[in-house]
PDB file of C-alpha atoms in Angstrom:
ATOM      1  CA  MET A   1      31.470 -22.040 -15.246  1.00 51.00           C
ATOM      2  CA  THR A   2      34.016 -22.911 -12.573  1.00 59.00           C
ATOM      3  CA  ALA A   3      36.414 -20.309 -13.966  1.00 57.00           C
ATOM      4  CA  MET A   4      33.934 -17.456 -13.352  1.00 54.00           C
ATOM      5  CA  PRO A   5      33.881 -17.715  -9.507  1.00 58.00           C
ATOM      6  CA  ARG A   6      37.690 -17.949  -9.507  1.00 58.00           C
ATOM      7  CA  ILE A   7      37.980 -14.746 -11.614  1.00 56.00           C
ATOM      8  CA  LEU A   8      35.503 -12.945  -9.345  1.00 55.00           C
ATOM      9  CA  ALA A   9      37.456 -14.030  -6.286  1.00 57.00           C
ATOM     10  CA  LEU A  10      40.730 -12.697  -7.802  1.00 55.00           C
ATOM     11  CA  PHE A  11      39.024  -9.447  -8.756  1.00 53.00           C
ATOM     12  CA  ALA A  12      37.615  -9.027  -5.219  1.00 53.00           C
ATOM     13  CA  ALA A  13      41.023  -9.766  -3.659  1.00 52.00           C
ATOM     14  CA  ALA A  14      42.704  -7.192  -5.909  1.00 49.00           C
ATOM     15  CA  ALA A  15      40.066  -4.552  -5.053  1.00 49.00           C
ATOM     16  CA  ILE A  16      40.568  -5.136  -1.322  1.00 49.00           C
ATOM     17  CA  ALA A  17      44.363  -4.932  -1.668  1.00 46.00           C
ATOM     18  CA  VAL A  18      44.147  -1.629  -3.554  1.00 45.00           C
ATOM     19  CA  SER A  19      41.692  -0.065  -1.114  1.00 46.00           C
ATOM     20  CA  ALA A  20      43.828  -1.136   1.877  1.00 49.00           C
ATOM     21  CA  ALA A  21      46.973   0.551   0.528  1.00 45.00           C
ATOM     22  CA  PRO A  22      47.974   3.653   2.505  1.00 46.00           C
ATOM     23  CA  PRO A  23      47.550   6.984   0.719  1.00 44.00           C
ATOM     24  CA  VAL A  24      50.627   8.459  -0.927  1.00 42.00           C
ATOM     25  CA  ILE A  25      51.610  11.877   0.437  1.00 41.00           C
ATOM     26  CA  ALA A  26      53.382  14.320  -1.844  1.00 41.00           C
ATOM     27  CA  GLN A  27      56.835  15.181  -0.489  1.00 41.00           C
ATOM     28  CA  ASP A  28      57.727  17.924  -2.959  1.00 39.00           C
ATOM     29  CA  LEU A  29      56.095  21.168  -1.820  1.00 41.00           C
ATOM     30  CA  ILE A  30      58.510  23.541  -3.551  1.00 43.00           C
ATOM     31  CA  PHE A  31      56.852  25.917  -5.985  1.00 43.00           C
ATOM     32  CA  ARG A  32      58.219  25.698  -9.507  1.00 44.00           C
ATOM     33  CA  PRO A  33      56.851  28.458 -11.741  1.00 48.00           C
ATOM     34  CA  GLU A  34      55.813  27.472 -15.226  1.00 51.00           C
ATOM     35  CA  GLU A  35      57.822  28.819 -18.116  1.00 51.00           C
ATOM     36  CA  PRO A  36      56.018  31.857 -19.497  1.00 55.00           C
ATOM     37  CA  ALA A  37      54.456  31.296 -22.907  1.00 54.00           C
ATOM     38  CA  PRO A  38      55.981  33.407 -25.653  1.00 55.00           C
ATOM     39  CA  LYS A  39      53.911  36.483 -26.281  1.00 56.00           C
ATOM     40  CA  PRO A  40      52.999  37.260 -29.865  1.00 53.00           C
ATOM     41  CA  SER A  41      54.774  40.322 -31.130  1.00 50.00           C
ATOM     42  CA  THR A  42      52.668  43.113 -32.507  1.00 48.00           C
ATOM     43  CA  SER A  43      53.869  46.103 -34.426  1.00 45.00           C
ATOM     44  CA  GLN A  44      51.117  48.314 -32.966  1.00 46.00           C
ATOM     45  CA  GLY A  45      52.251  48.341 -29.300  1.00 42.00           C
ATOM     46  CA  SER A  46      52.711  51.567 -27.398  1.00 40.00           C
ATOM     47  CA  SER A  47      55.714  52.160 -25.158  1.00 41.00           C
ATOM     48  CA  ASN A  48      53.455  52.033 -22.100  1.00 42.00           C
ATOM     49  CA  ARG A  49      52.124  48.619 -23.075  1.00 40.00           C
ATOM     50  CA  SER A  50      55.676  47.385 -23.665  1.00 40.00           C
ATOM     51  CA  SER A  51      56.907  48.467 -20.226  1.00 39.00           C
ATOM     52  CA  SER A  52      53.757  47.045 -18.652  1.00 40.00           C
ATOM     53  CA  SER A  53      54.319  43.616 -20.186  1.00 40.00           C
ATOM     54  CA  SER A  54      57.959  43.724 -19.110  1.00 40.00           C
ATOM     55  CA  SER A  55      57.015  44.328 -15.473  1.00 40.00           C
ATOM     56  CA  SER A  56      54.315  41.659 -15.591  1.00 41.00           C
ATOM     57  CA  SER A  57      56.797  39.066 -16.868  1.00 42.00           C
ATOM     58  CA  GLN A  58      58.987  39.840 -13.854  1.00 45.00           C
ATOM     59  CA  ALA A  59      55.987  39.416 -11.578  1.00 44.00           C
ATOM     60  CA  ASP A  60      55.127  36.131 -13.320  1.00 47.00           C
ATOM     61  CA  SER A  61      58.497  34.679 -12.309  1.00 56.00           C
ATOM     62  CA  GLN A  62      57.652  35.098  -8.610  1.00 55.00           C
ATOM     63  CA  PRO A  63      55.546  32.354  -7.040  1.00 52.00           C
ATOM     64  CA  PRO A  64      52.121  33.203  -5.721  1.00 57.00           C
ATOM     65  CA  VAL A  65      52.182  34.303  -2.088  1.00 53.00           C
ATOM     66  CA  SER A  66      50.283  31.151  -1.086  1.00 59.00           C
ATOM     67  CA  ALA A  67      53.210  29.004  -2.372  1.00 82.00           C
ATOM     68  CA  LEU A  68      55.701  30.633   0.012  1.00 90.00           C
ATOM     69  CA  PRO A  69      56.165  29.313   3.525  1.00 95.00           C
ATOM     70  CA  SER A  70      54.963  31.853   6.072  1.00 95.00           C
ATOM     71  CA  CYS A  71      58.242  31.531   7.969  1.00 97.00           C
ATOM     72  CA  VAL A  72      61.788  30.404   7.177  1.00 97.00           C
ATOM     73  CA  THR A  73      64.813  29.883   9.403  1.00 97.00           C
ATOM     74  CA  ALA A  74      68.113  31.147   8.020  1.00 97.00           C
ATOM     75  CA  SER A  75      71.145  29.537   9.683  1.00 98.00           C
ATOM     76  CA  PHE A  76      74.586  31.111   9.277  1.00 98.00           C
ATOM     77  CA  THR A  77      78.069  29.697   9.851  1.00 98.00           C
ATOM     78  CA  VAL A  78      80.901  32.229   9.753  1.00 97.00           C
ATOM     79  CA  ALA A  79      84.415  31.170   8.654  1.00 97.00           C
ATOM     80  CA  ASP A  80      87.197  31.000  11.264  1.00 93.00           C
ATOM     81  CA  ARG A  81      88.918  34.064   9.864  1.00 91.00           C
ATOM     82  CA  ALA A  82      88.165  37.163   7.840  1.00 91.00           C
ATOM     83  CA  ALA A  83      88.922  37.249   4.094  1.00 92.00           C
ATOM     84  CA  ASP A  84      92.365  38.790   4.798  1.00 90.00           C
ATOM     85  CA  GLY A  85      93.268  35.870   7.104  1.00 89.00           C
ATOM     86  CA  ASP A  86      93.038  37.891  10.317  1.00 87.00           C
ATOM     87  CA  LEU A  87      90.987  36.885  13.345  1.00 87.00           C
ATOM     88  CA  TRP A  88      87.575  38.542  13.494  1.00 87.00           C
ATOM     89  CA  ASP A  89      88.184  40.310  16.779  1.00 81.00           C
ATOM     90  CA  GLN A  90      90.978  40.572  19.326  1.00 74.00           C
ATOM     91  CA  PRO A  91      92.842  37.289  19.816  1.00 69.00           C
ATOM     92  CA  GLY A  92      90.632  34.751  21.525  1.00 71.00           C
ATOM     93  CA  ARG A  93      87.393  36.530  20.680  1.00 84.00           C
ATOM     94  CA  LEU A  94      84.744  35.309  18.271  1.00 92.00           C
ATOM     95  CA  PRO A  95      82.873  37.361  15.651  1.00 95.00           C
ATOM     96  CA  ASP A  96      79.657  39.219  16.453  1.00 95.00           C
ATOM     97  CA  PRO A  97      77.529  38.631  13.333  1.00 97.00           C
ATOM     98  CA  ARG A  98      74.958  41.327  12.492  1.00 97.00           C
ATOM     99  CA  ILE A  99      72.614  40.132   9.746  1.00 98.00           C
ATOM    100  CA  THR A 100      70.193  42.083   7.567  1.00 97.00           C
ATOM    101  CA  GLU A 101      67.805  40.395   5.132  1.00 97.00           C
ATOM    102  CA  THR A 102      67.476  43.267   2.683  1.00 97.00           C
ATOM    103  CA  THR A 103      64.188  42.402   0.935  1.00 94.00           C
ATOM    104  CA  THR A 104      62.206  42.427   4.203  1.00 96.00           C
ATOM    105  CA  GLY A 105      64.450  44.537   6.449  1.00 96.00           C
ATOM    106  CA  THR A 106      64.580  41.724   9.028  1.00 97.00           C
ATOM    107  CA  THR A 107      67.663  41.928  11.246  1.00 97.00           C
ATOM    108  CA  GLY A 108      69.384  39.545  13.622  1.00 96.00           C
ATOM    109  CA  LYS A 109      72.514  39.456  15.745  1.00 95.00           C
ATOM    110  CA  CYS A 110      74.605  37.028  17.724  1.00 96.00           C
ATOM    111  CA  ASN A 111      77.485  37.845  20.047  1.00 93.00           C
ATOM    112  CA  ASN A 112      80.779  35.965  20.176  1.00 93.00           C
ATOM    113  CA  SER A 113      79.676  33.141  17.893  1.00 95.00           C
ATOM    114  CA  PHE A 114      80.561  31.508  14.597  1.00 96.00           C
ATOM    115  CA  THR A 115      76.923  30.414  14.196  1.00 97.00           C
ATOM    116  CA  CYS A 116      73.708  32.388  14.194  1.00 97.00           C
ATOM    117  CA  SER A 117      70.125  31.871  13.025  1.00 97.00           C
ATOM    118  CA  MET A 118      67.044  33.995  12.549  1.00 97.00           C
ATOM    119  CA  GLN A 119      63.447  33.611  11.421  1.00 97.00           C
ATOM    120  CA  ILE A 120      62.124  35.572   8.464  1.00 97.00           C
ATOM    121  CA  ARG A 121      58.709  36.026   6.844  1.00 97.00           C
ATOM    122  CA  PRO A 122      59.733  35.828   3.172  1.00 97.00           C
ATOM    123  CA  THR A 123      58.234  37.897   0.370  1.00 95.00           C
ATOM    124  CA  GLY A 124      59.792  35.768  -2.386  1.00 95.00           C
ATOM    125  CA  GLN A 125      61.726  32.530  -2.977  1.00 95.00           C
ATOM    126  CA  THR A 126      65.098  34.326  -2.873  1.00 96.00           C
ATOM    127  CA  LEU A 127      66.402  36.092   0.234  1.00 97.00           C
ATOM    128  CA  ARG A 128      69.229  38.655   0.140  1.00 98.00           C
ATOM    129  CA  PHE A 129      71.632  39.114   3.031  1.00 98.00           C
ATOM    130  CA  SER A 130      74.271  41.521   4.254  1.00 98.00           C
ATOM    131  CA  ILE A 131      76.362  40.221   7.175  1.00 98.00           C
ATOM    132  CA  VAL A 132      79.041  42.110   9.125  1.00 97.00           C
ATOM    133  CA  ASP A 133      81.141  41.484  12.225  1.00 95.00           C
ATOM    134  CA  TYR A 134      79.993  44.207  14.621  1.00 93.00           C
ATOM    135  CA  ASP A 135      82.845  46.198  16.117  1.00 88.00           C
ATOM    136  CA  PRO A 136      81.908  48.910  18.646  1.00 84.00           C
ATOM    137  CA  LEU A 137      85.397  50.550  18.514  1.00 84.00           C
ATOM    138  CA  ASN A 138      86.216  50.449  14.794  1.00 85.00           C
ATOM    139  CA  ALA A 139      84.387  50.005  11.496  1.00 89.00           C
ATOM    140  CA  ASP A 140      82.408  46.768  11.163  1.00 92.00           C
ATOM    141  CA  ASP A 141      84.206  44.043   9.197  1.00 93.00           C
ATOM    142  CA  PRO A 142      82.306  42.667   6.180  1.00 96.00           C
ATOM    143  CA  ILE A 143      81.507  38.948   6.421  1.00 97.00           C
ATOM    144  CA  GLY A 144      79.451  38.491   3.272  1.00 97.00           C
ATOM    145  CA  THR A 145      76.739  39.830   0.996  1.00 98.00           C
ATOM    146  CA  GLY A 146      74.686  37.589  -1.263  1.00 98.00           C
ATOM    147  CA  GLN A 147      71.437  35.786  -1.918  1.00 97.00           C
ATOM    148  CA  CYS A 148      70.038  32.303  -1.352  1.00 97.00           C
ATOM    149  CA  ARG A 149      66.777  30.531  -2.282  1.00 97.00           C
ATOM    150  CA  ILE A 150      64.479  28.913   0.271  1.00 97.00           C
ATOM    151  CA  GLY A 151      65.420  25.243   0.696  1.00 96.00           C
ATOM    152  CA  SER A 152      69.031  25.855  -0.392  1.00 97.00           C
ATOM    153  CA  SER A 153      72.506  26.168   1.063  1.00 98.00           C
ATOM    154  CA  CYS A 154      74.741  28.965  -0.202  1.00 97.00           C
ATOM    155  CA  THR A 155      78.181  30.393   0.498  1.00 97.00           C
ATOM    156  CA  PHE A 156      79.199  33.982  -0.108  1.00 97.00           C
ATOM    157  CA  GLY A 157      82.027  35.955   1.392  1.00 97.00           C
ATOM    158  CA  GLN A 158      83.084  34.295   4.652  1.00 97.00           C
ATOM    159  CA  VAL A 159      79.665  32.777   5.525  1.00 98.00           C
ATOM    160  CA  SER A 160      77.613  29.700   4.691  1.00 98.00           C
ATOM    161  CA  VAL A 161      73.828  30.036   4.796  1.00 98.00           C
ATOM    162  CA  ARG A 162      71.059  27.394   4.951  1.00 98.00           C
ATOM    163  CA  ILE A 163      67.392  28.430   4.524  1.00 98.00           C
ATOM    164  CA  ASP A 164      64.586  26.043   5.521  1.00 97.00           C
ATOM    165  CA  PRO A 165      60.871  26.471   6.262  1.00 96.00           C
ATOM    166  CA  CYS A 166      60.193  26.936  10.008  1.00 94.00           C
TER     167      CYS A 166
END
C-alpha cells in the first residue's frame, strides 16, 4: 500500500514536467515536393492524354504557391574583374550591375558597386538571372547568367548570388 502513493507522486511529477516543457517550433519551412508515384502505363492512351500527363508531371514538381515565400531578397557579389581579366570599367571605376530575374521580369540596378541586392516576388523555387555591367558608351559586358534556388548560394559567370526569404 505504501508503494501506491509513491507511484502516484512520481506519475504526477512526470505529468507536470511534461506539461511545463516549452513547445517545439519547427525550423525547417522549406517545401520538399513528394516524389511522384509511377503512373500505370496503358496501351489505350491518346496522344492528347499523353501530352497532358507530361505537362501535369512538370506542374507537380513545382511547390504549391502557398509554400513559396511572398518575397525573397537576392544579394549579388560581382568578381573584381571580368572573365577576360580586365577591369569592369575605366581604371578606378567599379561595375554597374544591371540584373534581370527572367521568370518574373523583375529588374534591379546598382551603380559603381561590386554588391547589389533586390527583392523579388517568386513564382517558383528556382530564380533565373541575367546580369550585365551597364556601359552607356559601349556594349554592356556580361557578368553572368544562371539560376539559383531560394535558400541557396550559387555562382555563375563572374557573380555570386544568395537568395533568402525577406
